[in-house]
Tab-separated table of C-alpha atoms and ligand atoms in Angstrom:
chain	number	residue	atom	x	y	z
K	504	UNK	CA	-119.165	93.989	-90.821
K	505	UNK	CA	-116.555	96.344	-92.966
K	506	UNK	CA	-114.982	93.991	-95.453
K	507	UNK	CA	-111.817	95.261	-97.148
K	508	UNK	CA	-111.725	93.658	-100.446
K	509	UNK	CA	-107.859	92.529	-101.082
K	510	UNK	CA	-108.159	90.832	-104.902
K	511	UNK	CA	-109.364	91.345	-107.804
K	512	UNK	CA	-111.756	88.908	-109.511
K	513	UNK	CA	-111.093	89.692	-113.570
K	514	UNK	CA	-112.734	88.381	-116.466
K	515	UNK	CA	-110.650	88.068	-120.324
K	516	UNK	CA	-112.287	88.934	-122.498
K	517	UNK	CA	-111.381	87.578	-126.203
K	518	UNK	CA	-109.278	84.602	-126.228
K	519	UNK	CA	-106.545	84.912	-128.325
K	520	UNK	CA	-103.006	85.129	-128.408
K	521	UNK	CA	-102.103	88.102	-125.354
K	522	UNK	CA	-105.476	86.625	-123.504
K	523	UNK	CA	-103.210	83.601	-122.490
K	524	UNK	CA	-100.045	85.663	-121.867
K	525	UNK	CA	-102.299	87.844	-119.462
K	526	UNK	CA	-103.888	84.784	-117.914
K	527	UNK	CA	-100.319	83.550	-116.825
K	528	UNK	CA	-99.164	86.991	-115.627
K	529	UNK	CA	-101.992	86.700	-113.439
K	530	UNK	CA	-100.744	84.005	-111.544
K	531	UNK	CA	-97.493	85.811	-110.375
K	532	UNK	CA	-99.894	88.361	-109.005
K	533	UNK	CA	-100.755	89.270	-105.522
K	534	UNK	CA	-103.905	90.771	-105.975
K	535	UNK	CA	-105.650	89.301	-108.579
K	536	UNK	CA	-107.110	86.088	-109.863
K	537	UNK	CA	-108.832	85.047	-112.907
K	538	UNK	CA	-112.522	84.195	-112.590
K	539	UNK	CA	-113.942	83.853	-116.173
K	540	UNK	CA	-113.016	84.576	-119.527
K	541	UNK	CA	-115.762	85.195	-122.256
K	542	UNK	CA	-115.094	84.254	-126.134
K	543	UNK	CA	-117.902	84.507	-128.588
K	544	UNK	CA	-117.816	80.604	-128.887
K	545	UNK	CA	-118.731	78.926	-125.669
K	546	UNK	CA	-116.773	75.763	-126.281
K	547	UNK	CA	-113.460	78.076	-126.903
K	548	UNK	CA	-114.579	79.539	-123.877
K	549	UNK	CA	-114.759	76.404	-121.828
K	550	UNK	CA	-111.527	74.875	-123.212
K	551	UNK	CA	-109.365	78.184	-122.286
K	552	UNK	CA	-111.226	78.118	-118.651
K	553	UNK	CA	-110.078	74.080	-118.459
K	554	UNK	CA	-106.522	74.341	-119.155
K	555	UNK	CA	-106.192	77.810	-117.824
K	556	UNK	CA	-108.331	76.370	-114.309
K	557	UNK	CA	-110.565	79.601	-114.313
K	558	UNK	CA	-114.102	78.952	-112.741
K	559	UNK	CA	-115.954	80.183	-115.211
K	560	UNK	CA	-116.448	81.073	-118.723
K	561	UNK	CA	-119.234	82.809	-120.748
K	562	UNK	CA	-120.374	82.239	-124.318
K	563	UNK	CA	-120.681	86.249	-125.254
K	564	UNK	CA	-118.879	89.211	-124.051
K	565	UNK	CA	-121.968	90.398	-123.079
K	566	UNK	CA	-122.599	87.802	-120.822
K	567	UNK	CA	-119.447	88.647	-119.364
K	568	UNK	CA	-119.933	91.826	-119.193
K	569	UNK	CA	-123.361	91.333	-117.165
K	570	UNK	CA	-121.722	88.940	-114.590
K	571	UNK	CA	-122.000	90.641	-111.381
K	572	UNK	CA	-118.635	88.340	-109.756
K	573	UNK	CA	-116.021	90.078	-111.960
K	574	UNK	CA	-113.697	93.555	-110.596
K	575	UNK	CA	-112.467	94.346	-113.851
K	576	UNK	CA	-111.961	93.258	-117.414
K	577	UNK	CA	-109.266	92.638	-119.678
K	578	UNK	CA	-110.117	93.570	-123.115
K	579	UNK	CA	-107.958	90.975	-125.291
K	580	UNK	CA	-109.555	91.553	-128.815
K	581	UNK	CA	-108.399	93.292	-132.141
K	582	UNK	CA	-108.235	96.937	-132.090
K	583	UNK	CA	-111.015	97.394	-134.083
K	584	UNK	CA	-113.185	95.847	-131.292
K	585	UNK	CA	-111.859	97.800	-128.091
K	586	UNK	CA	-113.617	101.161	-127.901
K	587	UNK	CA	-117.138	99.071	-128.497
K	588	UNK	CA	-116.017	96.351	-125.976
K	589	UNK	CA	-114.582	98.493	-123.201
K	590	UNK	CA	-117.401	100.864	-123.278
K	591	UNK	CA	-119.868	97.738	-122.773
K	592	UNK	CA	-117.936	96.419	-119.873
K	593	UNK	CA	-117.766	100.041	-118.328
K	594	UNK	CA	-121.660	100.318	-118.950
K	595	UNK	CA	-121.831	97.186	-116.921
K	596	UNK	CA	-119.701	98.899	-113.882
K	597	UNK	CA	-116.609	96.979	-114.812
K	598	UNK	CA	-113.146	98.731	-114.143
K	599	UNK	CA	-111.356	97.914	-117.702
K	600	UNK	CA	-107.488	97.337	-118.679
K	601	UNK	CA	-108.026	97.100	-122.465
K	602	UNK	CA	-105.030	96.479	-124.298
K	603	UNK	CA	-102.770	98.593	-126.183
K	604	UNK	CA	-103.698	100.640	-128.591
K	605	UNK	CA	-106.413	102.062	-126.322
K	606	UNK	CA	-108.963	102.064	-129.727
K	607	UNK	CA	-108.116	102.780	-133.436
K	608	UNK	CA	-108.632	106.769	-132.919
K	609	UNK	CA	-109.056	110.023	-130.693
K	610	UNK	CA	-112.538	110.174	-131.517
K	611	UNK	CA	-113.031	106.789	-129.915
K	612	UNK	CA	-110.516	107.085	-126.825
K	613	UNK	CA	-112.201	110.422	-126.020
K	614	UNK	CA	-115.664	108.553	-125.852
K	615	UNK	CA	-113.782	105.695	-123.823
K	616	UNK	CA	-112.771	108.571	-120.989
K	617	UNK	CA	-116.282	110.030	-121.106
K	618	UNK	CA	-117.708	106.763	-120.549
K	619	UNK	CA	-115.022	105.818	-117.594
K	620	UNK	CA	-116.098	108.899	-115.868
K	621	UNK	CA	-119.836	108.852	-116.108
K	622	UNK	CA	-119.919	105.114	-114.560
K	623	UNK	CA	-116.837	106.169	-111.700
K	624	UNK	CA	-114.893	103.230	-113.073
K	625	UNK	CA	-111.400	102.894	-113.678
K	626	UNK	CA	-109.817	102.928	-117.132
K	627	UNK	CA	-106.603	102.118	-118.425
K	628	UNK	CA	-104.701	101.255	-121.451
K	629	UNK	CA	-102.691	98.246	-121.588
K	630	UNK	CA	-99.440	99.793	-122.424
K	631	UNK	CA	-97.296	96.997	-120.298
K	632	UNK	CA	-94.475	98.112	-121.096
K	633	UNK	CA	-94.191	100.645	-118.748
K	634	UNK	CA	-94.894	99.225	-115.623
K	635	UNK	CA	-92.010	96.528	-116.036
K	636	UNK	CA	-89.794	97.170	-112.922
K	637	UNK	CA	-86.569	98.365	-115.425
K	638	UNK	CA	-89.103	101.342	-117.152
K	639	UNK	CA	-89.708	102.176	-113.374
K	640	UNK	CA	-85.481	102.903	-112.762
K	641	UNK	CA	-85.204	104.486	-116.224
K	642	UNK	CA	-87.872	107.244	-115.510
K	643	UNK	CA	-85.752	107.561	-112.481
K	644	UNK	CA	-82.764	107.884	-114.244
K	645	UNK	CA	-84.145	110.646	-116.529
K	646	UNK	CA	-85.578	112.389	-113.345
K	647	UNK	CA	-82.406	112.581	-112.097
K	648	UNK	CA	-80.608	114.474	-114.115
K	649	UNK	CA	-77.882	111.934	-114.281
K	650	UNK	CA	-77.620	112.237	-118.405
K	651	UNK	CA	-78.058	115.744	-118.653
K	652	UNK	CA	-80.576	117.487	-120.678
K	653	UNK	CA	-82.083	114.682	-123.182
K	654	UNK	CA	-81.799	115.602	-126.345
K	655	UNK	CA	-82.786	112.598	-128.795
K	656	UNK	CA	-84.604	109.553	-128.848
K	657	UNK	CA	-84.545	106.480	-131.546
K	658	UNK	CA	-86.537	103.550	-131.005
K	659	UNK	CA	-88.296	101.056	-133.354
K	660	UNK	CA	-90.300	97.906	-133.543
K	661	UNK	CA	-90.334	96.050	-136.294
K	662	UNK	CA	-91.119	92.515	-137.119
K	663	UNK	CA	-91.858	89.864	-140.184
K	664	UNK	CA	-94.826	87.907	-138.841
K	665	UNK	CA	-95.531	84.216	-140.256
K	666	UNK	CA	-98.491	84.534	-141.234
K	667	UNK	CA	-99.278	87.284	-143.887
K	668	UNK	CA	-102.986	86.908	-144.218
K	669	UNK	CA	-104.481	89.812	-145.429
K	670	UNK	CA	-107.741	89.148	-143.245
K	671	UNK	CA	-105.378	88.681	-139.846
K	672	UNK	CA	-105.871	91.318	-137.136
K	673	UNK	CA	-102.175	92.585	-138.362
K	674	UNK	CA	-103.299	93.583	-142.456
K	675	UNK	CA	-106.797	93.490	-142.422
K	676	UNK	CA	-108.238	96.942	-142.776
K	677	UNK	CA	-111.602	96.457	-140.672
K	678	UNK	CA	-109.653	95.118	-137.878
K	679	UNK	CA	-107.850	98.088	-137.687
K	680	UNK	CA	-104.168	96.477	-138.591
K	681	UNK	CA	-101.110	97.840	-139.549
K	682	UNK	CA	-97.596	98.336	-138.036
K	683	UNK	CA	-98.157	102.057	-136.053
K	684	UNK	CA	-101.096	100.513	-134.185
K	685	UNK	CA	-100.267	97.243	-133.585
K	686	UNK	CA	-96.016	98.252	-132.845
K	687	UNK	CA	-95.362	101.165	-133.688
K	688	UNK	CA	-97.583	102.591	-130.636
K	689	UNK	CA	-94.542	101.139	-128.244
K	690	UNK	CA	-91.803	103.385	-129.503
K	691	UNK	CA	-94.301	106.605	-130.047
K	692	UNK	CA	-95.643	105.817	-126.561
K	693	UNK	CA	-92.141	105.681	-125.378
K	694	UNK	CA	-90.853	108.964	-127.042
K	695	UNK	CA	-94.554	110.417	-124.833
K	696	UNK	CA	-92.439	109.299	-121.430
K	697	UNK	CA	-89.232	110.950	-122.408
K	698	UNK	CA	-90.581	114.274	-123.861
K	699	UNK	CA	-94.055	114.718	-124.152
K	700	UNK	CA	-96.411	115.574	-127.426
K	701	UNK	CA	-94.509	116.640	-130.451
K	702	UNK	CA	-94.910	119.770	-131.686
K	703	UNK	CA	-93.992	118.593	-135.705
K	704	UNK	CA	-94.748	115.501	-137.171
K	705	UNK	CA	-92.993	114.042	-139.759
K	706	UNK	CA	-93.872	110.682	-141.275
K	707	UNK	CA	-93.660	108.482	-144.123
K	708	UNK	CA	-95.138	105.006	-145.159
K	709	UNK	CA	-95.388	101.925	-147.337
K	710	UNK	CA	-98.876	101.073	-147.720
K	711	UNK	CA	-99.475	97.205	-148.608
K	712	UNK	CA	-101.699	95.430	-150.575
K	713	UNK	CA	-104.657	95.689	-148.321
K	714	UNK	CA	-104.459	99.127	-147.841
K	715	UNK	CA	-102.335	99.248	-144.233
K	716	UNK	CA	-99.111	100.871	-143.285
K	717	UNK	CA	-96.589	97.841	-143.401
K	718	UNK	CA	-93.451	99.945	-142.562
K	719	UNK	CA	-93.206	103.343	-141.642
K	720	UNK	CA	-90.916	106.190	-140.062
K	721	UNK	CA	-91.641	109.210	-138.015
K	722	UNK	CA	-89.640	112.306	-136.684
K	723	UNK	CA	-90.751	113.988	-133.729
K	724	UNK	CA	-89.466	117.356	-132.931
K	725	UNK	CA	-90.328	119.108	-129.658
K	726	UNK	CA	-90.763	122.704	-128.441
K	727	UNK	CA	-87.414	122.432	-127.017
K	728	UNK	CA	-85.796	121.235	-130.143
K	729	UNK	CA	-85.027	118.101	-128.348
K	730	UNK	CA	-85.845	115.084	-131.867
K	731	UNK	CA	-87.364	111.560	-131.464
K	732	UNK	CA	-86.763	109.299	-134.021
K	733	UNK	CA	-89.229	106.327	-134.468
K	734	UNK	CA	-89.814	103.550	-136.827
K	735	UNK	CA	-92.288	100.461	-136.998
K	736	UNK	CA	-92.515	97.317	-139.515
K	737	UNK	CA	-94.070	94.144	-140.173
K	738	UNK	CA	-92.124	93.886	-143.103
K	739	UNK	CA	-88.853	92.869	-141.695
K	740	UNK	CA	-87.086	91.971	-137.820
K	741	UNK	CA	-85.569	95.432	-137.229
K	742	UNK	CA	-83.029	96.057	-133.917
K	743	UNK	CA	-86.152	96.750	-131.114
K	744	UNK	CA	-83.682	98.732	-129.418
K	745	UNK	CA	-84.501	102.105	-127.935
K	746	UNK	CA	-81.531	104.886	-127.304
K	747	UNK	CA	-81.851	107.823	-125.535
K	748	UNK	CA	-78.956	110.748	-125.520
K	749	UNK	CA	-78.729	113.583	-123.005
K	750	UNK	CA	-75.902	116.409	-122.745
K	751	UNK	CA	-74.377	113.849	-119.960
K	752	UNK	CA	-74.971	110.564	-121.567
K	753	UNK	CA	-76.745	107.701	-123.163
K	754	UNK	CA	-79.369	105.616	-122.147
K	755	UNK	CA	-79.613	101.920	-124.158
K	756	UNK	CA	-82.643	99.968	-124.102
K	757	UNK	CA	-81.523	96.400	-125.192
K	758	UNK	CA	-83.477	94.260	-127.700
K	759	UNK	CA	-86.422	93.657	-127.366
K	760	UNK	CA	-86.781	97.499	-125.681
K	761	UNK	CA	-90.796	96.892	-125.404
K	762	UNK	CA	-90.459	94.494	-123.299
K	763	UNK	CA	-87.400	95.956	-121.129
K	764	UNK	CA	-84.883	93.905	-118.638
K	765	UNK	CA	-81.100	95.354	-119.437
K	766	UNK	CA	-80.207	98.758	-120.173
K	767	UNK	CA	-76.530	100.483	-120.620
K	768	UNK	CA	-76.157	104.013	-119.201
K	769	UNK	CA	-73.033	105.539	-120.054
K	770	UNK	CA	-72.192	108.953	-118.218
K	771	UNK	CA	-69.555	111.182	-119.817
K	772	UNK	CA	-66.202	109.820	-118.571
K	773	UNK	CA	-67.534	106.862	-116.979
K	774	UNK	CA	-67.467	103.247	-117.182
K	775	UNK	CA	-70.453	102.098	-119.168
K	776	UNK	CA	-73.247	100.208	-116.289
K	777	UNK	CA	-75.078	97.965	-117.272
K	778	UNK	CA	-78.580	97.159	-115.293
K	779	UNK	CA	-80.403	93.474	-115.789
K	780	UNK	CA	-83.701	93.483	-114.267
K	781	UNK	CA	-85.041	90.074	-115.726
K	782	UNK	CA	-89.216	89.842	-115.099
K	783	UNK	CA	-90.502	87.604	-112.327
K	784	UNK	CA	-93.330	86.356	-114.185
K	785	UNK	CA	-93.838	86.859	-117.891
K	786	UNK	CA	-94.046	90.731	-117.331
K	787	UNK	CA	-97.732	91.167	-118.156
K	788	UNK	CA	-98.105	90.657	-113.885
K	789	UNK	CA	-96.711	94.423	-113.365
K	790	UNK	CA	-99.020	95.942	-114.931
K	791	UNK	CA	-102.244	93.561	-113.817
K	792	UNK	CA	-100.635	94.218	-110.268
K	793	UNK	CA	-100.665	97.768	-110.581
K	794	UNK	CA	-104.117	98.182	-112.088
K	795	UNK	CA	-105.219	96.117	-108.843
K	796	UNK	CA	-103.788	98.489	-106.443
K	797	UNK	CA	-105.418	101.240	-108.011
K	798	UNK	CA	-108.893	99.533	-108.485
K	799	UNK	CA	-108.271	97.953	-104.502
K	800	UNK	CA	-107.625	101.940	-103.905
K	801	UNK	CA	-110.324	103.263	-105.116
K	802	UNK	CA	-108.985	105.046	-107.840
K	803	UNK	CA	-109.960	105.668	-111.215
K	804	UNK	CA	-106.658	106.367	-113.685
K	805	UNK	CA	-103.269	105.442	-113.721
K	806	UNK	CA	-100.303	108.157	-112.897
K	807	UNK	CA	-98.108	105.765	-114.772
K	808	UNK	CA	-100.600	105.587	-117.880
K	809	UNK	CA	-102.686	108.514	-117.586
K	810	UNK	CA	-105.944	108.443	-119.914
K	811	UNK	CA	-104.933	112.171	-120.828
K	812	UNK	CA	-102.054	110.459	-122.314
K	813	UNK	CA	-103.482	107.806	-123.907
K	814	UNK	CA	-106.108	110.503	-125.387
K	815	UNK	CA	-103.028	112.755	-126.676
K	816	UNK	CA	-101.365	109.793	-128.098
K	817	UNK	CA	-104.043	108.653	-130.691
K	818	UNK	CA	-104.107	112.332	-131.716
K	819	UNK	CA	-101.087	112.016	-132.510
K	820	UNK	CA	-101.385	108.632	-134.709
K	821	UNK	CA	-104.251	110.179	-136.241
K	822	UNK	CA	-102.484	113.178	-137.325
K	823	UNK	CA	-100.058	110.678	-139.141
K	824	UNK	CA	-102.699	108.592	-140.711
K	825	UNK	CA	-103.876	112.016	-141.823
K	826	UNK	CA	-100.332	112.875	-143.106
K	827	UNK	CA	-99.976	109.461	-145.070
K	828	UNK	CA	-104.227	109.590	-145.946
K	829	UNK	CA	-104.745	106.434	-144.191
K	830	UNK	CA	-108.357	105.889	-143.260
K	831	UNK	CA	-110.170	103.158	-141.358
K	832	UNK	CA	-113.537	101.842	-141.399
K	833	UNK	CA	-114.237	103.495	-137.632
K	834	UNK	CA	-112.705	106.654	-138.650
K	835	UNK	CA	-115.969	107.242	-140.596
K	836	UNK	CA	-118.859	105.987	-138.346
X	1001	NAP	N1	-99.194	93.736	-124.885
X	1001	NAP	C1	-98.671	92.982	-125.843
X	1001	NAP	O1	-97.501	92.607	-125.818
X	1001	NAP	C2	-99.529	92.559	-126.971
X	1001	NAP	C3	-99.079	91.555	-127.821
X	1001	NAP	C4	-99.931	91.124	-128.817
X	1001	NAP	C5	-101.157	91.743	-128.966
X	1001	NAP	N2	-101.557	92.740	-128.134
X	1001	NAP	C6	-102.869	93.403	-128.314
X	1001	NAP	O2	-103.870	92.495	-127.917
X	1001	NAP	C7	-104.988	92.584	-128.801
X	1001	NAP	C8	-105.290	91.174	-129.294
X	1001	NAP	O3	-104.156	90.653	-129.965
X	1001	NAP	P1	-103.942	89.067	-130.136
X	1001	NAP	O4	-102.586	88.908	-130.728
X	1001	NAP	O5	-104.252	88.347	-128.883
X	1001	NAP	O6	-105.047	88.757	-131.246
X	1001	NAP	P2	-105.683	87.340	-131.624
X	1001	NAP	O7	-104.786	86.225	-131.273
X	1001	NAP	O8	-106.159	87.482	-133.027
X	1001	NAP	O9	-106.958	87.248	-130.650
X	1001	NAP	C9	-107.925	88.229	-130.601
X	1001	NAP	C10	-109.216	87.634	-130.053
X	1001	NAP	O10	-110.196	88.659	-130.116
X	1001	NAP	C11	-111.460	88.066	-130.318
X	1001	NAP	N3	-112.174	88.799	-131.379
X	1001	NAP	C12	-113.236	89.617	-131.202
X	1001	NAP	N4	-113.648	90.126	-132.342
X	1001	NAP	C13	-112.842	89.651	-133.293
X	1001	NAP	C14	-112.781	89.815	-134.693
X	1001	NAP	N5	-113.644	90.620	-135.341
X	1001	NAP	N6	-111.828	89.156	-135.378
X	1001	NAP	C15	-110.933	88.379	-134.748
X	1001	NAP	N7	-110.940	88.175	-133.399
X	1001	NAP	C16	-111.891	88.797	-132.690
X	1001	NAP	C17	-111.251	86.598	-130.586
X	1001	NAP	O11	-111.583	85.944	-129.389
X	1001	NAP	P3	-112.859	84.966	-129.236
X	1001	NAP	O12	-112.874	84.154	-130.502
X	1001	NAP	O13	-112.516	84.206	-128.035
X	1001	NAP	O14	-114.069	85.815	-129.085
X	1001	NAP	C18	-109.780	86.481	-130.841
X	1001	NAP	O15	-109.276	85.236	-130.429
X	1001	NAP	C19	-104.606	93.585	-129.886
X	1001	NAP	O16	-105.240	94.828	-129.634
X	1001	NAP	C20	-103.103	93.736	-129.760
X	1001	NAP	O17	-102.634	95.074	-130.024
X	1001	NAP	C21	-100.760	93.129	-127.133
């Protein structure tokens, strides 16, 4: 009898901090549930499947990866970690949504694509962001016309966590920290929307104690001399707004612009409007719900988050760590 499969059965794997914002978007999801989540410590495991009322949990990601119950994986670790855990999952016929950044470099994304390909699964980063239902009516706006040509963007994301340990995923050096992976990939990822790969890079950083970029600043100019102007910090809670200009008008992303609900948009000799789109859910459900229609589909990659893009948008960070001489442990294995 033909069976058409209509959820998804995931598995988390790595239970940190986002593991448990991802297990609650999952619940204001039509299409998927949470079946087990895998930690390298079994009891951690079995205490995040109790409260979280998952049916399962698994004492190694590779245990998790083997299970032959789970759709598709959600790769909740430290950077450092994602290119080796995505690629075991995907050698294991799991469809993967590993979260943002895709890995720590090109080299490793690239390897990431190859591997999606060669086991027909699908692959996508976890860039949220862009699947919350206010990104959807801003690339609508743009598409329109409605501000003109765009000509700039500024955006930033910046932040003074509590906790400054230097071994914490956020300054530690062999997990890949610092603020233009962890943050600063939401503002560079946006200015990839609006225009595209640069075509001149031009960056600057403070390097910290242990060696990672705790603030830094990049310009973005484009073949059509349109500018983007980006900045990221852990050093300090900067405005996490995001403004875009055309010939027309303005575009406003309100604070906190990565995770988007009200915009202004002011046309030339209008009224300013301003659109509230508050989540349903904690936001982390659009983009679980749209990686289930496409695995439920059939399909492999995400028009919304292409893997192309992904790929062309760790070139670019690495071309800025190259710029400010910034190398990481898996740059050189
Ligand atoms: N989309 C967003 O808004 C958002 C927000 C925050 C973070 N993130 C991304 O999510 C990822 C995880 O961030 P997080 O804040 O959840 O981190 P976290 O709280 O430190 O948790 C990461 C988990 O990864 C596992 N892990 C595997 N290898 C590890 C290692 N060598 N060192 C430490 N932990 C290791 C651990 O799980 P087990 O002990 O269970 O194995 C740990 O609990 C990062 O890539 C980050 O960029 C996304």
């Amino acid at each position: 009898m033909f069976f058409m499969q209509k959820q998804i059965r995931w598995g988390i794997l790595g239970l940190g901090r986002i593991a448990r914002s991802f297990a609650e978007g999952l619940k204001h999801t039509s299409n998927g549930t949470l079946h087990c989540v895998g930690s390298r410590d079994l009891n951690k495991a079995m205490t995040f499947a109790k409260e979280w009322k998952v049916a399962h949990s698994s004492g190694s990601y590779e245990e998790l990866a083997e299970r032959q119950d789970i759709d598709a994986v959600y790769v909740a670790t430290p950077h450092s970690e994602h290119a080796r855990l995505a690629t075991l999952c995907m050698n294991h016929g799991k469809a993967v949504l590993c979260e943002k950044p895709m890995a720590v470099n090109a080299l490793q994304v690239d390897s990431m694509i190859r591997c999606a390909k060669e086991n027909e699964v699908l692959l996508m980063e976890g860039m949220w962001t862009r699947f919350a239902p206010l990104m959807v009516e801003i690339r609508k706006i743009l598409r329109s016309g409605a501000l003109g040509e765009i000509k700039t963007l500024q955006a930033d994301f910046g932040f003074r966590p509590q906790s400054r340990d230097p071994n914490s995923r956020l300054f530690s050096k062999t997990l890949a920290g610092g603020s233009m992976l962890d943050i600063g990939v939401y503002p560079i990822s946006l200015s990839f929307m609006v225009f595209g790969k640069p075509s001149k890079i031009i960056t600057d950083c403070h390097l910290g104690e242990t060696g990672v970029d705790e603030q830094a600043a990049y310009v973005f100019k484009y073949p059509e001399n349109q500018m983007a102007v980006l900045h990221s910090s852990l050093q300090a809670e900067t405005a996490q707004e995001a403004f875009i200009s055309g010939t027309e008008g303005t575009l406003k992303i309100h604070k906190q612009c990565w995770r988007p609900q009200k915009i202004t948009v002011t046309k030339k000799g209008l009224e300013p409007e301003v659109i509230s789109m508050p989540f349903e859910g904690n936001g982390f459900n659009y983009e679980a719900e749209s990686f289930g229609k496409l695995f439920l589909a059939g399909e492999k990659e995400s028009p919304i988050m292409p893997l192309e893009e992904s790929l062309s948008i760790h070139q670019v960070m690495d071309e800025i760590r190259e710029k400010w001489g910034m190398v990481y442990p898996m740059d050189e294995e």
